[in-house]
Amino acid sequence: MQVYSVEEADVTGGVCVVRCLGGVARAGQVYAVGELRLGLRRIERYGRTAAFFDAGQVAKVHLTGALVALLTRGQVLTAVPPGGHALEDIEAWLATDPPLLDEPRPLTLRTLAVGRMQGDWLPEETRLRWGAVALAATHRRAEWEGSHPLDRAVEVAAVRGYLLGQFGPGRGGDPAELCRDALALIDLTPAEAAAEARTWRDLPRPRIQHLRRIKLLLPWTALARPHLADGDPLAAEVDAWSEVRPQLP
């Protein structure tokens, strides 16, 4: 975006008239001026709020950041791609509980964070921090999509299970907590699930999908099982579910 004028500004942000030079400018995007960042909070065109505007179009935009007061006519603001955010910036941004429409959006952020979490070229502590970002993005994605609790549980357990497998208990997480959180969302006992599994082809499609979600969740509890004491009731529950899992659709 290119600045035409700064209409108002204070320490929190301001309002500018800008022209989109290329691509699409969307509410929620982050823009850069050198190393500094601005957030595009709202777009107005013809007196109405708009979600976006295209190349060549002019709009009044509400920006966050004290830098707005220093903008000048003709200055170009460049959109920051998802991979262009530093880990520290993302951590600080997530701490503000930003609106779900802000960039990077939950699915994009989760994809980015999981890739960095798995990046063996990075220091271990950095990978662990990206793992925390991946978990935060997964929870935000569930808010965004209103997804099924078991679908979210599978994604959360996948991240936690990976960290546990790579870095072990403690640094990589709490195996007992992983198992408790996952199993708490299953509304069946192992015996009830086994009974349904025997005739799963005759079940309604939503019920088959439910059993399938349970099946997708269980490998992550099995991964954590070696870290549980044999006399622990939680270990016995994980073992019972591990026996049932091959029977599920």
Short mmCIF file of C-alpha atoms in Angstrom, two decimals:
data_model
loop_
_atom_site.label_atom_id
_atom_site.label_comp_id
_atom_site.label_asym_id
_atom_site.label_seq_id
_atom_site.Cartn_x
_atom_site.Cartn_y
_atom_site.Cartn_z
CA MET A 1 0.00 0.00 0.00
CA GLN A 2 1.15 3.53 -0.71
CA VAL A 3 0.29 6.33 1.70
CA TYR A 4 -1.61 9.30 0.29
CA SER A 5 -2.18 11.04 3.60
CA VAL A 6 -2.23 10.54 7.36
CA GLU A 7 -5.65 11.68 8.58
CA GLU A 8 -5.06 11.17 12.31
CA ALA A 9 -2.53 9.44 14.53
CA ASP A 10 -1.58 8.86 18.16
CA VAL A 11 0.59 6.43 20.14
CA THR A 12 -1.78 3.51 19.43
CA GLY A 13 -2.17 3.97 15.67
CA GLY A 14 -4.14 6.09 13.28
CA VAL A 15 -6.06 6.52 10.05
CA CYS A 16 -4.51 6.88 6.59
CA VAL A 17 -5.71 7.13 3.02
CA VAL A 18 -3.80 4.61 0.93
CA ARG A 19 -3.72 3.02 -2.49
CA CYS A 20 -3.20 -0.69 -2.98
CA LEU A 21 -0.24 -1.12 -5.33
CA GLY A 22 -0.59 -4.85 -5.92
CA GLY A 23 -2.37 -7.96 -4.78
CA VAL A 24 -5.17 -7.62 -2.24
CA ALA A 25 -5.08 -5.65 1.01
CA ARG A 26 -7.14 -7.34 3.74
CA ALA A 27 -8.20 -6.37 7.22
CA GLY A 28 -6.02 -8.21 9.71
CA GLN A 29 -2.83 -8.12 7.64
CA VAL A 30 0.51 -7.02 9.04
CA TYR A 31 2.55 -4.44 7.11
CA ALA A 32 6.19 -3.49 7.47
CA VAL A 33 8.15 -0.27 7.18
CA GLY A 34 11.73 -1.40 7.50
CA GLU A 35 11.93 -3.49 10.67
CA LEU A 36 8.79 -1.95 12.18
CA ARG A 37 5.29 -3.41 11.96
CA LEU A 38 1.80 -2.00 11.53
CA GLY A 39 -1.50 -3.85 11.75
CA LEU A 40 -4.30 -3.20 9.28
CA ARG A 41 -7.29 -3.16 11.63
CA ARG A 42 -10.14 -1.81 9.47
CA ILE A 43 -10.82 -0.75 5.88
CA GLU A 44 -13.37 1.87 4.79
CA ARG A 45 -14.49 2.52 1.22
CA TYR A 46 -17.29 4.91 0.26
CA GLY A 47 -18.23 5.29 3.91
CA ARG A 48 -18.64 1.55 4.48
CA THR A 49 -16.46 -1.06 6.16
CA ALA A 50 -14.83 -3.45 3.68
CA ALA A 51 -13.01 -6.72 4.24
CA PHE A 52 -10.46 -6.00 1.48
CA PHE A 53 -9.60 -3.84 -1.52
CA ASP A 54 -7.71 -4.64 -4.71
CA ALA A 55 -4.75 -3.26 -6.64
CA GLY A 56 -5.38 0.24 -7.95
CA GLN A 57 -8.13 0.98 -5.44
CA VAL A 58 -8.01 3.65 -2.74
CA ALA A 59 -9.31 3.23 0.80
CA LYS A 60 -9.20 4.74 4.25
CA VAL A 61 -7.45 2.32 6.58
CA HIS A 62 -7.20 2.13 10.36
CA LEU A 63 -3.71 1.03 11.39
CA THR A 64 -2.30 -0.01 14.76
CA GLY A 65 1.16 1.05 15.92
CA ALA A 66 2.81 4.29 16.97
CA LEU A 67 4.69 4.34 13.66
CA VAL A 68 1.57 5.70 11.93
CA ALA A 69 2.41 9.20 13.16
CA LEU A 70 5.73 9.05 11.31
CA LEU A 71 4.33 7.97 7.94
CA THR A 72 4.66 10.41 5.04
CA ARG A 73 2.97 10.82 1.67
CA GLY A 74 4.28 8.36 -0.90
CA GLN A 75 5.64 5.89 1.67
CA VAL A 76 5.09 2.25 0.77
CA LEU A 77 3.89 -0.32 3.32
CA THR A 78 4.72 -3.93 2.46
CA ALA A 79 2.58 -6.86 3.57
CA VAL A 80 4.47 -9.36 5.74
CA PRO A 81 4.03 -12.98 4.57
CA PRO A 82 3.36 -15.66 7.21
CA GLY A 83 6.96 -16.84 7.13
CA GLY A 84 8.26 -13.30 7.50
CA HIS A 85 7.38 -13.02 11.18
CA ALA A 86 10.09 -13.61 13.75
CA LEU A 87 9.33 -16.13 16.47
CA GLU A 88 9.58 -13.40 19.12
CA ASP A 89 7.05 -11.27 17.23
CA ILE A 90 4.59 -14.16 16.95
CA GLU A 91 4.93 -15.01 20.65
CA ALA A 92 4.32 -11.39 21.63
CA TRP A 93 1.39 -11.15 19.20
CA LEU A 94 -0.28 -14.31 20.52
CA ALA A 95 0.07 -12.98 24.07
CA THR A 96 -2.33 -10.17 23.12
CA ASP A 97 -5.04 -12.70 22.14
CA PRO A 98 -5.42 -11.07 18.71
CA PRO A 99 -8.66 -11.23 16.71
CA LEU A 100 -9.03 -14.41 14.68
CA LEU A 101 -9.07 -12.43 11.43
CA ASP A 102 -5.57 -11.10 12.06
CA GLU A 103 -2.63 -12.51 10.12
CA PRO A 104 -1.19 -15.05 10.19
CA ARG A 105 -4.50 -16.85 10.47
CA PRO A 106 -4.78 -19.97 12.63
CA LEU A 107 -4.34 -22.67 9.97
CA THR A 108 -1.48 -20.81 8.29
CA LEU A 109 0.20 -20.21 11.63
CA ARG A 110 -0.18 -23.84 12.70
CA THR A 111 1.34 -25.05 9.41
CA LEU A 112 4.26 -22.65 9.78
CA ALA A 113 4.83 -23.51 13.45
CA VAL A 114 4.69 -27.29 12.94
CA GLY A 115 7.26 -27.01 10.14
CA ARG A 116 9.61 -25.00 12.35
CA MET A 117 8.97 -27.31 15.33
CA GLN A 118 10.13 -30.23 13.18
CA GLY A 119 13.11 -28.32 11.77
CA ASP A 120 16.16 -30.22 13.00
CA TRP A 121 18.39 -27.40 11.71
CA LEU A 122 17.08 -25.19 14.54
CA PRO A 123 18.28 -25.22 18.18
CA GLU A 124 16.18 -27.45 20.41
CA GLU A 125 14.91 -24.59 22.56
CA THR A 126 13.72 -22.77 19.46
CA ARG A 127 11.89 -25.87 18.26
CA LEU A 128 10.18 -26.18 21.65
CA ARG A 129 9.04 -22.57 21.42
CA TRP A 130 7.63 -23.21 17.96
CA GLY A 131 5.83 -26.22 19.44
CA ALA A 132 4.14 -23.91 21.94
CA VAL A 133 3.11 -21.64 19.04
CA ALA A 134 1.72 -24.68 17.16
CA LEU A 135 -0.43 -25.58 20.18
CA ALA A 136 -1.71 -22.01 20.50
CA ALA A 137 -2.51 -21.91 16.78
CA THR A 138 -4.37 -25.23 17.01
CA HIS A 139 -6.60 -23.90 19.78
CA ARG A 140 -7.23 -20.71 17.80
CA ARG A 141 -8.04 -22.75 14.70
CA ALA A 142 -10.69 -24.61 16.70
CA GLU A 143 -12.21 -21.24 17.70
CA TRP A 144 -12.09 -20.13 14.07
CA GLU A 145 -13.72 -23.21 12.59
CA GLY A 146 -15.88 -24.35 15.46
CA SER A 147 -14.38 -27.80 14.89
CA HIS A 148 -15.37 -31.03 16.61
CA PRO A 149 -13.64 -31.40 20.01
CA LEU A 150 -12.08 -34.71 18.98
CA ASP A 151 -10.67 -33.22 15.78
CA ARG A 152 -9.00 -30.52 17.85
CA ALA A 153 -7.83 -33.15 20.35
CA VAL A 154 -6.15 -35.13 17.57
CA GLU A 155 -4.26 -32.07 16.34
CA VAL A 156 -3.24 -31.05 19.87
CA ALA A 157 -2.14 -34.58 20.73
CA ALA A 158 -0.13 -34.79 17.51
CA VAL A 159 1.91 -31.73 18.46
CA ARG A 160 2.32 -32.80 22.07
CA GLY A 161 3.17 -36.35 21.04
CA TYR A 162 5.83 -35.13 18.61
CA LEU A 163 7.45 -32.95 21.27
CA LEU A 164 7.33 -35.79 23.77
CA GLY A 165 8.90 -38.21 21.28
CA GLN A 166 11.64 -35.77 20.30
CA PHE A 167 12.54 -34.23 23.65
CA GLY A 168 11.23 -36.69 26.25
CA PRO A 169 9.12 -36.07 29.37
CA GLY A 170 9.69 -32.74 31.03
CA ARG A 171 11.08 -30.62 28.20
CA GLY A 172 8.78 -32.33 25.72
CA GLY A 173 5.72 -32.23 27.95
CA ASP A 174 3.85 -34.31 30.49
CA PRO A 175 2.87 -37.77 29.13
CA ALA A 176 0.24 -38.30 31.83
CA GLU A 177 -1.36 -34.96 31.04
CA LEU A 178 -1.42 -35.80 27.33
CA CYS A 179 -3.24 -39.06 28.06
CA ARG A 180 -5.68 -37.57 30.57
CA ASP A 181 -6.62 -34.69 28.29
CA ALA A 182 -7.15 -36.98 25.30
CA LEU A 183 -9.11 -39.71 27.06
CA ALA A 184 -11.31 -37.20 28.89
CA LEU A 185 -12.87 -36.28 25.55
CA ILE A 186 -13.90 -39.85 24.68
CA ASP A 187 -17.53 -40.41 25.64
CA LEU A 188 -17.30 -44.22 25.57
CA THR A 189 -15.62 -46.88 27.65
CA PRO A 190 -13.29 -49.27 25.82
CA ALA A 191 -15.93 -52.01 26.20
CA GLU A 192 -18.67 -49.81 24.71
CA ALA A 193 -16.43 -48.82 21.80
CA ALA A 194 -15.56 -52.47 21.16
CA ALA A 195 -19.25 -53.38 21.11
CA GLU A 196 -20.02 -50.67 18.54
CA ALA A 197 -16.98 -51.63 16.49
CA ARG A 198 -18.25 -55.18 16.03
CA THR A 199 -21.11 -53.89 13.88
CA TRP A 200 -19.70 -50.56 12.77
CA ARG A 201 -20.75 -51.08 9.12
CA ASP A 202 -24.38 -50.98 10.23
CA LEU A 203 -24.01 -47.73 12.16
CA PRO A 204 -25.14 -44.30 10.90
CA ARG A 205 -22.39 -42.36 9.17
CA PRO A 206 -21.97 -39.79 12.00
CA ARG A 207 -21.40 -42.63 14.44
CA ILE A 208 -18.79 -44.22 12.20
CA GLN A 209 -17.05 -40.85 11.95
CA HIS A 210 -17.09 -40.55 15.73
CA LEU A 211 -15.41 -43.94 16.16
CA ARG A 212 -12.89 -42.96 13.49
CA ARG A 213 -11.99 -39.79 15.40
CA ILE A 214 -11.38 -41.87 18.51
CA LYS A 215 -9.14 -44.19 16.51
CA LEU A 216 -7.08 -41.26 15.22
CA LEU A 217 -6.58 -39.95 18.75
CA LEU A 218 -5.41 -43.19 20.37
CA PRO A 219 -1.94 -43.57 18.78
CA TRP A 220 -0.77 -40.49 20.67
CA THR A 221 -1.80 -41.94 24.01
CA ALA A 222 -0.01 -45.16 23.06
CA LEU A 223 3.12 -43.13 22.31
CA ALA A 224 3.00 -41.67 25.82
CA ARG A 225 2.30 -45.04 27.46
CA PRO A 226 5.97 -46.09 28.00
CA HIS A 227 6.38 -43.07 30.26
CA LEU A 228 3.53 -44.14 32.60
CA ALA A 229 4.06 -46.43 35.59
CA ASP A 230 2.59 -49.90 35.12
CA GLY A 231 0.53 -49.64 38.30
CA ASP A 232 -0.98 -46.32 37.27
CA PRO A 233 -4.76 -46.57 36.56
CA LEU A 234 -4.19 -44.20 33.65
CA ALA A 235 -1.75 -46.71 32.14
CA ALA A 236 -4.37 -49.45 32.44
CA GLU A 237 -6.89 -47.24 30.65
CA VAL A 238 -4.44 -46.50 27.84
CA ASP A 239 -3.72 -50.23 27.50
CA ALA A 240 -7.43 -51.01 27.29
CA TRP A 241 -7.91 -48.49 24.52
CA SER A 242 -4.85 -49.79 22.67
CA GLU A 243 -6.49 -53.23 22.54
CA VAL A 244 -9.71 -51.76 21.14
CA ARG A 245 -8.12 -49.48 18.54
CA PRO A 246 -7.52 -52.13 15.80
CA GLN A 247 -11.23 -52.96 15.89
CA LEU A 248 -12.36 -49.39 15.21
CA PRO A 249 -13.28 -48.31 11.66
#
